[in-house]
Amino acid sequence: MATDQQKRRRRRIDQAIIDRLARRQGRRASATLDGGTIRNGRVISPDGVDMSHRFEVKPTVIPRVRWYFRNRSEMGLFAEENGGYVWGLFKSCATMEMHWADAGLTQSDFARLMFIGTYTNYEGVLCHPNGRMISKDSLRELVGIHRTKFDEFYGKLIAASIIREAEDGAIQMSPDVFQRGEIPKGEYIDRIRIYRDAVRGLYDKYGKGRSVRQLGIVYSVIPFMHRNLNIICFNPLEKNDDQIRPITLDKLALMLGYQDTGKFKRALRAINIGSQPVFAFVEDVEDSRKRRILVNPRVVFAGDFEGLMACRAIAVEFN
């Protein structure tokens, strides 16, 4: 008969086999026979018969692994629906004008910057969807403004180190402004997903005419957007939903330089993506000027799986 030491050794071997299978395949090994055990790499039935020829590994995913892959799948599907994304870097609770004060960027410039940022590839170079490099001349064609105005805009970006032009004509985007692909853990806090199809669609519709300044409003509010719920607020990094302090319509208008709340609201309402508005409003029954503001997550979103589910739950506001 096996000693207690031998039994413990067999159990350790059995567990090592199971753990190795779990690590390599994300699965747990289980015998097809009720009560079957693994001994020295063999499957033994409850009555001691070797039944290894009837053994199989069932695809029973560990709950933690199942949760991880389900979340990744949902986030990936949402990104795919909206043409993928680039990461945009924004300082929380600092207006775009304040953040780029030294660069002299205007609200119209913000709209153009967001648009060209969507062409950032994994190496940080501006490229067309087919992978062809974007030169200064082709960038001007994309932006769609007069050469004199474009040269002024381009010069601002160079002076602010937002972009730089390489010797071969490639335009390199600063990773402190836009970045694509995985970002080291702990660096997500000020980064927001900028969905390519939505931003390009908005620019095609509003960015090449007088409405470009209106479009700039979309990006002016991003630093105040809650990272998981897309509500405009004073504390966008707050993790406790009950502690979120929304910025009402009248206060946001003043923060962005609009004296007329009604005019500001009309400017927000005028921007649509497809059949949906970019902004939705939650009414204050006592004062219509104090409406709370939600940003459509199809345009920009920073949160995790739970945040995405919450945003989808309130998506009816954008119908």
PDB file of N, CA and C in Angstrom, residues 22-115:
ATOM      1  N   ALA A  22      -4.010  24.285 -17.347  1.00  0.00           N
ATOM      2  CA  ALA A  22      -4.762  25.532 -17.168  1.00  0.00           C
ATOM      3  C   ALA A  22      -3.974  26.729 -17.680  1.00  0.00           C
ATOM      4  N   ARG A  23      -2.662  26.757 -17.397  1.00  0.00           N
ATOM      5  CA  ARG A  23      -1.837  27.875 -17.842  1.00  0.00           C
ATOM      6  C   ARG A  23      -1.707  27.901 -19.352  1.00  0.00           C
ATOM      7  N   ARG A  24      -1.553  26.743 -19.959  1.00  0.00           N
ATOM      8  CA  ARG A  24      -1.300  26.686 -21.392  1.00  0.00           C
ATOM      9  C   ARG A  24      -2.554  26.877 -22.225  1.00  0.00           C
ATOM     10  N   GLN A  25      -3.709  26.435 -21.715  1.00  0.00           N
ATOM     11  CA  GLN A  25      -4.905  26.453 -22.536  1.00  0.00           C
ATOM     12  C   GLN A  25      -6.048  27.263 -21.944  1.00  0.00           C
ATOM     13  N   GLY A  26      -5.865  27.778 -20.732  1.00  0.00           N
ATOM     14  CA  GLY A  26      -6.961  28.500 -20.099  1.00  0.00           C
ATOM     15  C   GLY A  26      -8.104  27.560 -19.752  1.00  0.00           C
ATOM     16  N   ARG A  27      -7.782  26.274 -19.529  1.00  0.00           N
ATOM     17  CA  ARG A  27      -8.811  25.272 -19.245  1.00  0.00           C
ATOM     18  C   ARG A  27      -8.425  24.478 -18.005  1.00  0.00           C
ATOM     19  N   ARG A  28      -9.409  23.855 -17.390  1.00  0.00           N
ATOM     20  CA  ARG A  28      -9.145  22.926 -16.303  1.00  0.00           C
ATOM     21  C   ARG A  28      -9.393  21.511 -16.812  1.00  0.00           C
ATOM     22  N   ALA A  29      -8.526  20.565 -16.428  1.00  0.00           N
ATOM     23  CA  ALA A  29      -8.698  19.181 -16.846  1.00  0.00           C
ATOM     24  C   ALA A  29      -9.757  18.522 -15.986  1.00  0.00           C
ATOM     25  N   SER A  30     -10.610  17.721 -16.589  1.00  0.00           N
ATOM     26  CA  SER A  30     -11.615  16.982 -15.817  1.00  0.00           C
ATOM     27  C   SER A  30     -11.858  15.652 -16.497  1.00  0.00           C
ATOM     28  N   ALA A  31     -11.951  14.589 -15.730  1.00  0.00           N
ATOM     29  CA  ALA A  31     -12.160  13.263 -16.298  1.00  0.00           C
ATOM     30  C   ALA A  31     -13.607  13.088 -16.707  1.00  0.00           C
ATOM     31  N   THR A  32     -13.819  12.288 -17.752  1.00  0.00           N
ATOM     32  CA  THR A  32     -15.191  12.041 -18.211  1.00  0.00           C
ATOM     33  C   THR A  32     -15.912  11.086 -17.269  1.00  0.00           C
ATOM     34  N   LEU A  33     -15.174  10.378 -16.442  1.00  0.00           N
ATOM     35  CA  LEU A  33     -15.795   9.441 -15.511  1.00  0.00           C
ATOM     36  C   LEU A  33     -16.034  10.139 -14.183  1.00  0.00           C
ATOM     37  N   ASP A  34     -17.245   9.994 -13.634  1.00  0.00           N
ATOM     38  CA  ASP A  34     -17.532  10.588 -12.336  1.00  0.00           C
ATOM     39  C   ASP A  34     -16.608   9.995 -11.290  1.00  0.00           C
ATOM     40  N   GLY A  35     -15.939  10.861 -10.572  1.00  0.00           N
ATOM     41  CA  GLY A  35     -15.053  10.384  -9.512  1.00  0.00           C
ATOM     42  C   GLY A  35     -13.685   9.995  -9.993  1.00  0.00           C
ATOM     43  N   GLY A  36     -13.389  10.135 -11.294  1.00  0.00           N
ATOM     44  CA  GLY A  36     -12.082   9.763 -11.819  1.00  0.00           C
ATOM     45  C   GLY A  36     -10.992  10.682 -11.293  1.00  0.00           C
ATOM     46  N   THR A  37      -9.775  10.141 -11.207  1.00  0.00           N
ATOM     47  CA  THR A  37      -8.642  10.936 -10.726  1.00  0.00           C
ATOM     48  C   THR A  37      -7.473  10.786 -11.694  1.00  0.00           C
ATOM     49  N   ILE A  38      -6.507  11.737 -11.590  1.00  0.00           N
ATOM     50  CA  ILE A  38      -5.293  11.669 -12.404  1.00  0.00           C
ATOM     51  C   ILE A  38      -4.151  11.209 -11.503  1.00  0.00           C
ATOM     52  N   ARG A  39      -3.465  10.133 -11.922  1.00  0.00           N
ATOM     53  CA  ARG A  39      -2.324   9.620 -11.161  1.00  0.00           C
ATOM     54  C   ARG A  39      -1.156   9.407 -12.114  1.00  0.00           C
ATOM     55  N   ASN A  40      -0.078  10.130 -11.848  1.00  0.00           N
ATOM     56  CA  ASN A  40       1.128   9.979 -12.672  1.00  0.00           C
ATOM     57  C   ASN A  40       0.829  10.087 -14.162  1.00  0.00           C
ATOM     58  N   GLY A  41      -0.075  11.036 -14.498  1.00  0.00           N
ATOM     59  CA  GLY A  41      -0.386  11.254 -15.897  1.00  0.00           C
ATOM     60  C   GLY A  41      -1.396  10.275 -16.465  1.00  0.00           C
ATOM     61  N   ARG A  42      -1.968   9.366 -15.656  1.00  0.00           N
ATOM     62  CA  ARG A  42      -2.967   8.406 -16.112  1.00  0.00           C
ATOM     63  C   ARG A  42      -4.304   8.718 -15.437  1.00  0.00           C
ATOM     64  N   VAL A  43      -5.410   8.419 -16.130  1.00  0.00           N
ATOM     65  CA  VAL A  43      -6.743   8.637 -15.568  1.00  0.00           C
ATOM     66  C   VAL A  43      -7.255   7.319 -15.005  1.00  0.00           C
ATOM     67  N   ILE A  44      -7.542   7.328 -13.716  1.00  0.00           N
ATOM     68  CA  ILE A  44      -7.963   6.112 -13.024  1.00  0.00           C
ATOM     69  C   ILE A  44      -9.412   6.245 -12.581  1.00  0.00           C
ATOM     70  N   SER A  45     -10.232   5.235 -12.894  1.00  0.00           N
ATOM     71  CA  SER A  45     -11.644   5.244 -12.503  1.00  0.00           C
ATOM     72  C   SER A  45     -11.756   5.017 -11.003  1.00  0.00           C
ATOM     73  N   PRO A  46     -12.945   5.249 -10.419  1.00  0.00           N
ATOM     74  CA  PRO A  46     -13.118   5.061  -8.966  1.00  0.00           C
ATOM     75  C   PRO A  46     -12.777   3.653  -8.487  1.00  0.00           C
ATOM     76  N   ASP A  47     -12.934   2.640  -9.362  1.00  0.00           N
ATOM     77  CA  ASP A  47     -12.624   1.264  -8.943  1.00  0.00           C
ATOM     78  C   ASP A  47     -11.197   0.857  -9.280  1.00  0.00           C
ATOM     79  N   GLY A  48     -10.340   1.829  -9.670  1.00  0.00           N
ATOM     80  CA  GLY A  48      -8.922   1.563  -9.864  1.00  0.00           C
ATOM     81  C   GLY A  48      -8.511   1.154 -11.252  1.00  0.00           C
ATOM     82  N   VAL A  49      -9.437   1.182 -12.256  1.00  0.00           N
ATOM     83  CA  VAL A  49      -9.120   0.760 -13.613  1.00  0.00           C
ATOM     84  C   VAL A  49      -8.552   1.939 -14.405  1.00  0.00           C
ATOM     85  N   ASP A  50      -7.493   1.712 -15.194  1.00  0.00           N
ATOM     86  CA  ASP A  50      -6.888   2.746 -16.042  1.00  0.00           C
ATOM     87  C   ASP A  50      -7.835   3.044 -17.209  1.00  0.00           C
ATOM     88  N   MET A  51      -8.372   4.262 -17.247  1.00  0.00           N
ATOM     89  CA  MET A  51      -9.316   4.653 -18.287  1.00  0.00           C
ATOM     90  C   MET A  51      -8.765   5.836 -19.104  1.00  0.00           C
ATOM     91  N   SER A  52      -7.451   5.901 -19.238  1.00  0.00           N
ATOM     92  CA  SER A  52      -6.827   7.020 -19.930  1.00  0.00           C
ATOM     93  C   SER A  52      -7.306   7.163 -21.367  1.00  0.00           C
ATOM     94  N   HIS A  53      -7.666   6.039 -22.002  1.00  0.00           N
ATOM     95  CA  HIS A  53      -8.109   6.090 -23.390  1.00  0.00           C
ATOM     96  C   HIS A  53      -9.460   6.788 -23.544  1.00  0.00           C
ATOM     97  N   ARG A  54     -10.189   6.961 -22.421  1.00  0.00           N
ATOM     98  CA  ARG A  54     -11.484   7.639 -22.486  1.00  0.00           C
ATOM     99  C   ARG A  54     -11.429   9.019 -21.845  1.00  0.00           C
ATOM    100  N   PHE A  55     -10.240   9.523 -21.640  1.00  0.00           N
ATOM    101  CA  PHE A  55     -10.064  10.828 -20.979  1.00  0.00           C
ATOM    102  C   PHE A  55     -10.040  11.955 -22.002  1.00  0.00           C
ATOM    103  N   GLU A  56     -10.637  13.074 -21.676  1.00  0.00           N
ATOM    104  CA  GLU A  56     -10.564  14.256 -22.519  1.00  0.00           C
ATOM    105  C   GLU A  56     -10.530  15.503 -21.652  1.00  0.00           C
ATOM    106  N   VAL A  57      -9.995  16.566 -22.219  1.00  0.00           N
ATOM    107  CA  VAL A  57      -9.971  17.853 -21.524  1.00  0.00           C
ATOM    108  C   VAL A  57     -11.187  18.645 -21.954  1.00  0.00           C
ATOM    109  N   LYS A  58     -12.040  18.959 -21.020  1.00  0.00           N
ATOM    110  CA  LYS A  58     -13.236  19.728 -21.328  1.00  0.00           C
ATOM    111  C   LYS A  58     -12.918  21.226 -21.293  1.00  0.00           C
ATOM    112  N   PRO A  59     -13.464  22.003 -22.208  1.00  0.00           N
ATOM    113  CA  PRO A  59     -13.187  23.448 -22.238  1.00  0.00           C
ATOM    114  C   PRO A  59     -13.960  24.206 -21.168  1.00  0.00           C
ATOM    115  N   THR A  60     -13.647  23.890 -19.910  1.00  0.00           N
ATOM    116  CA  THR A  60     -14.288  24.570 -18.790  1.00  0.00           C
ATOM    117  C   THR A  60     -13.419  25.756 -18.397  1.00  0.00           C
ATOM    118  N   VAL A  61     -13.786  26.946 -18.833  1.00  0.00           N
ATOM    119  CA  VAL A  61     -12.950  28.126 -18.621  1.00  0.00           C
ATOM    120  C   VAL A  61     -13.025  28.590 -17.179  1.00  0.00           C
ATOM    121  N   ILE A  62     -11.889  28.922 -16.623  1.00  0.00           N
ATOM    122  CA  ILE A  62     -11.831  29.468 -15.264  1.00  0.00           C
ATOM    123  C   ILE A  62     -12.662  30.750 -15.223  1.00  0.00           C
ATOM    124  N   PRO A  63     -13.515  30.942 -14.194  1.00  0.00           N
ATOM    125  CA  PRO A  63     -14.366  32.146 -14.140  1.00  0.00           C
ATOM    126  C   PRO A  63     -13.625  33.442 -14.357  1.00  0.00           C
ATOM    127  N   ARG A  64     -12.440  33.589 -13.751  1.00  0.00           N
ATOM    128  CA  ARG A  64     -11.674  34.819 -13.918  1.00  0.00           C
ATOM    129  C   ARG A  64     -11.264  35.007 -15.375  1.00  0.00           C
ATOM    130  N   VAL A  65     -10.876  33.913 -16.047  1.00  0.00           N
ATOM    131  CA  VAL A  65     -10.482  33.990 -17.455  1.00  0.00           C
ATOM    132  C   VAL A  65     -11.694  34.313 -18.320  1.00  0.00           C
ATOM    133  N   ARG A  66     -12.839  33.678 -17.989  1.00  0.00           N
ATOM    134  CA  ARG A  66     -14.065  33.945 -18.746  1.00  0.00           C
ATOM    135  C   ARG A  66     -14.449  35.418 -18.646  1.00  0.00           C
ATOM    136  N   TRP A  67     -14.353  35.983 -17.431  1.00  0.00           N
ATOM    137  CA  TRP A  67     -14.690  37.399 -17.217  1.00  0.00           C
ATOM    138  C   TRP A  67     -13.767  38.292 -18.044  1.00  0.00           C
ATOM    139  N   TYR A  68     -12.472  37.971 -18.032  1.00  0.00           N
ATOM    140  CA  TYR A  68     -11.486  38.782 -18.750  1.00  0.00           C
ATOM    141  C   TYR A  68     -11.778  38.780 -20.251  1.00  0.00           C
ATOM    142  N   PHE A  69     -11.972  37.591 -20.823  1.00  0.00           N
ATOM    143  CA  PHE A  69     -12.171  37.510 -22.265  1.00  0.00           C
ATOM    144  C   PHE A  69     -13.513  38.085 -22.698  1.00  0.00           C
ATOM    145  N   ARG A  70     -14.533  37.944 -21.842  1.00  0.00           N
ATOM    146  CA  ARG A  70     -15.820  38.538 -22.190  1.00  0.00           C
ATOM    147  C   ARG A  70     -15.707  40.055 -22.226  1.00  0.00           C
ATOM    148  N   ASN A  71     -15.023  40.642 -21.250  1.00  0.00           N
ATOM    149  CA  ASN A  71     -14.829  42.087 -21.221  1.00  0.00           C
ATOM    150  C   ASN A  71     -14.030  42.562 -22.428  1.00  0.00           C
ATOM    151  N   ARG A  72     -12.925  41.842 -22.753  1.00  0.00           N
ATOM    152  CA  ARG A  72     -12.117  42.212 -23.900  1.00  0.00           C
ATOM    153  C   ARG A  72     -12.929  42.133 -25.191  1.00  0.00           C
ATOM    154  N   SER A  73     -13.793  41.118 -25.277  1.00  0.00           N
ATOM    155  CA  SER A  73     -14.595  40.941 -26.480  1.00  0.00           C
ATOM    156  C   SER A  73     -15.593  42.069 -26.650  1.00  0.00           C
ATOM    157  N   GLU A  74     -16.252  42.464 -25.558  1.00  0.00           N
ATOM    158  CA  GLU A  74     -17.231  43.546 -25.618  1.00  0.00           C
ATOM    159  C   GLU A  74     -16.561  44.859 -25.996  1.00  0.00           C
ATOM    160  N   MET A  75     -15.427  45.159 -25.367  1.00  0.00           N
ATOM    161  CA  MET A  75     -14.720  46.400 -25.659  1.00  0.00           C
ATOM    162  C   MET A  75     -14.201  46.385 -27.087  1.00  0.00           C
ATOM    163  N   GLY A  76     -13.692  45.227 -27.517  1.00  0.00           N
ATOM    164  CA  GLY A  76     -13.182  45.122 -28.872  1.00  0.00           C
ATOM    165  C   GLY A  76     -14.275  45.270 -29.908  1.00  0.00           C
ATOM    166  N   LEU A  77     -15.439  44.682 -29.641  1.00  0.00           N
ATOM    167  CA  LEU A  77     -16.554  44.776 -30.575  1.00  0.00           C
ATOM    168  C   LEU A  77     -17.024  46.223 -30.702  1.00  0.00           C
ATOM    169  N   PHE A  78     -17.094  46.933 -29.573  1.00  0.00           N
ATOM    170  CA  PHE A  78     -17.522  48.331 -29.593  1.00  0.00           C
ATOM    171  C   PHE A  78     -16.531  49.172 -30.405  1.00  0.00           C
ATOM    172  N   ALA A  79     -15.233  48.914 -30.213  1.00  0.00           N
ATOM    173  CA  ALA A  79     -14.213  49.642 -30.974  1.00  0.00           C
ATOM    174  C   ALA A  79     -14.338  49.341 -32.461  1.00  0.00           C
ATOM    175  N   GLU A  80     -14.562  48.068 -32.788  1.00  0.00           N
ATOM    176  CA  GLU A  80     -14.691  47.676 -34.198  1.00  0.00           C
ATOM    177  C   GLU A  80     -15.894  48.347 -34.846  1.00  0.00           C
ATOM    178  N   GLU A  81     -16.997  48.443 -34.094  1.00  0.00           N
ATOM    179  CA  GLU A  81     -18.213  49.085 -34.604  1.00  0.00           C
ATOM    180  C   GLU A  81     -17.956  50.542 -34.981  1.00  0.00           C
ATOM    181  N   ASN A  82     -16.976  51.162 -34.317  1.00  0.00           N
ATOM    182  CA  ASN A  82     -16.725  52.588 -34.517  1.00  0.00           C
ATOM    183  C   ASN A  82     -15.383  52.863 -35.196  1.00  0.00           C
ATOM    184  N   GLY A  83     -14.875  51.865 -35.924  1.00  0.00           N
ATOM    185  CA  GLY A  83     -13.684  52.072 -36.732  1.00  0.00           C
ATOM    186  C   GLY A  83     -12.368  52.025 -35.996  1.00  0.00           C
ATOM    187  N   GLY A  84     -12.365  51.479 -34.771  1.00  0.00           N
ATOM    188  CA  GLY A  84     -11.141  51.475 -33.982  1.00  0.00           C
ATOM    189  C   GLY A  84     -10.885  52.839 -33.354  1.00  0.00           C
ATOM    190  N   TYR A  85      -9.796  52.954 -32.601  1.00  0.00           N
ATOM    191  CA  TYR A  85      -9.556  54.217 -31.893  1.00  0.00           C
ATOM    192  C   TYR A  85      -8.068  54.498 -31.734  1.00  0.00           C
ATOM    193  N   VAL A  86      -7.787  55.749 -31.415  1.00  0.00           N
ATOM    194  CA  VAL A  86      -6.460  56.151 -30.945  1.00  0.00           C
ATOM    195  C   VAL A  86      -6.656  56.708 -29.541  1.00  0.00           C
ATOM    196  N   TRP A  87      -5.607  56.682 -28.755  1.00  0.00           N
ATOM    197  CA  TRP A  87      -5.669  57.290 -27.427  1.00  0.00           C
ATOM    198  C   TRP A  87      -5.342  58.776 -27.542  1.00  0.00           C
ATOM    199  N   GLY A  88      -6.185  59.611 -26.951  1.00  0.00           N
ATOM    200  CA  GLY A  88      -5.920  61.038 -26.868  1.00  0.00           C
ATOM    201  C   GLY A  88      -5.565  61.399 -25.443  1.00  0.00           C
ATOM    202  N   LEU A  89      -4.562  62.239 -25.259  1.00  0.00           N
ATOM    203  CA  LEU A  89      -4.123  62.635 -23.917  1.00  0.00           C
ATOM    204  C   LEU A  89      -4.695  63.997 -23.576  1.00  0.00           C
ATOM    205  N   PHE A  90      -5.410  64.058 -22.442  1.00  0.00           N
ATOM    206  CA  PHE A  90      -6.021  65.314 -22.009  1.00  0.00           C
ATOM    207  C   PHE A  90      -5.788  65.498 -20.521  1.00  0.00           C
ATOM    208  N   LYS A  91      -5.524  66.724 -20.125  1.00  0.00           N
ATOM    209  CA  LYS A  91      -5.380  67.028 -18.711  1.00  0.00           C
ATOM    210  C   LYS A  91      -6.755  67.223 -18.097  1.00  0.00           C
ATOM    211  N   SER A  92      -7.063  66.445 -17.079  1.00  0.00           N
ATOM    212  CA  SER A  92      -8.380  66.523 -16.455  1.00  0.00           C
ATOM    213  C   SER A  92      -8.646  67.916 -15.904  1.00  0.00           C
ATOM    214  N   CYS A  93      -9.844  68.398 -16.171  1.00  0.00           N
ATOM    215  CA  CYS A  93     -10.337  69.665 -15.614  1.00  0.00           C
ATOM    216  C   CYS A  93      -9.497  70.871 -16.014  1.00  0.00           C
ATOM    217  N   ALA A  94      -8.800  70.784 -17.124  1.00  0.00           N
ATOM    218  CA  ALA A  94      -8.085  71.941 -17.653  1.00  0.00           C
ATOM    219  C   ALA A  94      -8.618  72.184 -19.060  1.00  0.00           C
ATOM    220  N   THR A  95      -9.152  73.368 -19.305  1.00  0.00           N
ATOM    221  CA  THR A  95      -9.715  73.635 -20.628  1.00  0.00           C
ATOM    222  C   THR A  95      -8.629  73.488 -21.685  1.00  0.00           C
ATOM    223  N   MET A  96      -9.050  73.178 -22.898  1.00  0.00           N
ATOM    224  CA  MET A  96      -8.081  73.023 -23.986  1.00  0.00           C
ATOM    225  C   MET A  96      -7.315  74.325 -24.201  1.00  0.00           C
ATOM    226  N   GLU A  97      -8.014  75.443 -24.056  1.00  0.00           N
ATOM    227  CA  GLU A  97      -7.355  76.744 -24.220  1.00  0.00           C
ATOM    228  C   GLU A  97      -6.249  76.927 -23.196  1.00  0.00           C
ATOM    229  N   MET A  98      -6.514  76.471 -21.965  1.00  0.00           N
ATOM    230  CA  MET A  98      -5.508  76.591 -20.909  1.00  0.00           C
ATOM    231  C   MET A  98      -4.331  75.646 -21.176  1.00  0.00           C
ATOM    232  N   HIS A  99      -4.649  74.419 -21.587  1.00  0.00           N
ATOM    233  CA  HIS A  99      -3.605  73.423 -21.808  1.00  0.00           C
ATOM    234  C   HIS A  99      -2.678  73.821 -22.952  1.00  0.00           C
ATOM    235  N   TRP A 100      -3.264  74.441 -24.009  1.00  0.00           N
ATOM    236  CA  TRP A 100      -2.475  74.802 -25.177  1.00  0.00           C
ATOM    237  C   TRP A 100      -2.331  76.319 -25.317  1.00  0.00           C
ATOM    238  N   ALA A 101      -2.333  77.015 -24.183  1.00  0.00           N
ATOM    239  CA  ALA A 101      -2.275  78.478 -24.194  1.00  0.00           C
ATOM    240  C   ALA A 101      -1.030  78.992 -24.935  1.00  0.00           C
ATOM    241  N   ASP A 102       0.112  78.366 -24.700  1.00  0.00           N
ATOM    242  CA  ASP A 102       1.352  78.830 -25.330  1.00  0.00           C
ATOM    243  C   ASP A 102       1.374  78.572 -26.830  1.00  0.00           C
ATOM    244  N   ALA A 103       0.579  77.602 -27.279  1.00  0.00           N
ATOM    245  CA  ALA A 103       0.574  77.247 -28.704  1.00  0.00           C
ATOM    246  C   ALA A 103      -0.353  78.137 -29.515  1.00  0.00           C
ATOM    247  N   GLY A 104      -1.256  78.845 -28.844  1.00  0.00           N
ATOM    248  CA  GLY A 104      -2.179  79.723 -29.547  1.00  0.00           C
ATOM    249  C   GLY A 104      -3.231  78.994 -30.365  1.00  0.00           C
ATOM    250  N   LEU A 105      -3.535  77.739 -29.993  1.00  0.00           N
ATOM    251  CA  LEU A 105      -4.545  76.978 -30.733  1.00  0.00           C
ATOM    252  C   LEU A 105      -5.940  77.514 -30.446  1.00  0.00           C
ATOM    253  N   THR A 106      -6.739  77.627 -31.487  1.00  0.00           N
ATOM    254  CA  THR A 106      -8.115  78.089 -31.358  1.00  0.00           C
ATOM    255  C   THR A 106      -9.053  76.892 -31.255  1.00  0.00           C
ATOM    256  N   GLN A 107     -10.323  77.169 -30.988  1.00  0.00           N
ATOM    257  CA  GLN A 107     -11.303  76.085 -30.925  1.00  0.00           C
ATOM    258  C   GLN A 107     -11.408  75.361 -32.263  1.00  0.00           C
ATOM    259  N   SER A 108     -11.280  76.105 -33.360  1.00  0.00           N
ATOM    260  CA  SER A 108     -11.284  75.483 -34.690  1.00  0.00           C
ATOM    261  C   SER A 108     -10.061  74.586 -34.863  1.00  0.00           C
ATOM    262  N   ASP A 109      -8.924  75.020 -34.330  1.00  0.00           N
ATOM    263  CA  ASP A 109      -7.709  74.210 -34.407  1.00  0.00           C
ATOM    264  C   ASP A 109      -7.876  72.886 -33.664  1.00  0.00           C
ATOM    265  N   PHE A 110      -8.611  72.906 -32.533  1.00  0.00           N
ATOM    266  CA  PHE A 110      -8.837  71.675 -31.783  1.00  0.00           C
ATOM    267  C   PHE A 110      -9.557  70.643 -32.650  1.00  0.00           C
ATOM    268  N   ALA A 111     -10.558  71.105 -33.388  1.00  0.00           N
ATOM    269  CA  ALA A 111     -11.310  70.204 -34.260  1.00  0.00           C
ATOM    270  C   ALA A 111     -10.383  69.593 -35.316  1.00  0.00           C
ATOM    271  N   ARG A 112      -9.515  70.416 -35.898  1.00  0.00           N
ATOM    272  CA  ARG A 112      -8.587  69.918 -36.918  1.00  0.00           C
ATOM    273  C   ARG A 112      -7.552  68.967 -36.308  1.00  0.00           C
ATOM    274  N   LEU A 113      -7.083  69.285 -35.112  1.00  0.00           N
ATOM    275  CA  LEU A 113      -6.092  68.444 -34.445  1.00  0.00           C
ATOM    276  C   LEU A 113      -6.672  67.066 -34.127  1.00  0.00           C
ATOM    277  N   MET A 114      -7.899  67.027 -33.615  1.00  0.00           N
ATOM    278  CA  MET A 114      -8.530  65.748 -33.309  1.00  0.00           C
ATOM    279  C   MET A 114      -8.675  64.910 -34.569  1.00  0.00           C
ATOM    280  N   PHE A 115      -9.014  65.572 -35.668  1.00  0.00           N
ATOM    281  CA  PHE A 115      -9.191  64.867 -36.935  1.00  0.00           C
ATOM    282  C   PHE A 115      -7.889  64.225 -37.399  1.00  0.00           C
TER     283      PHE A 115
END
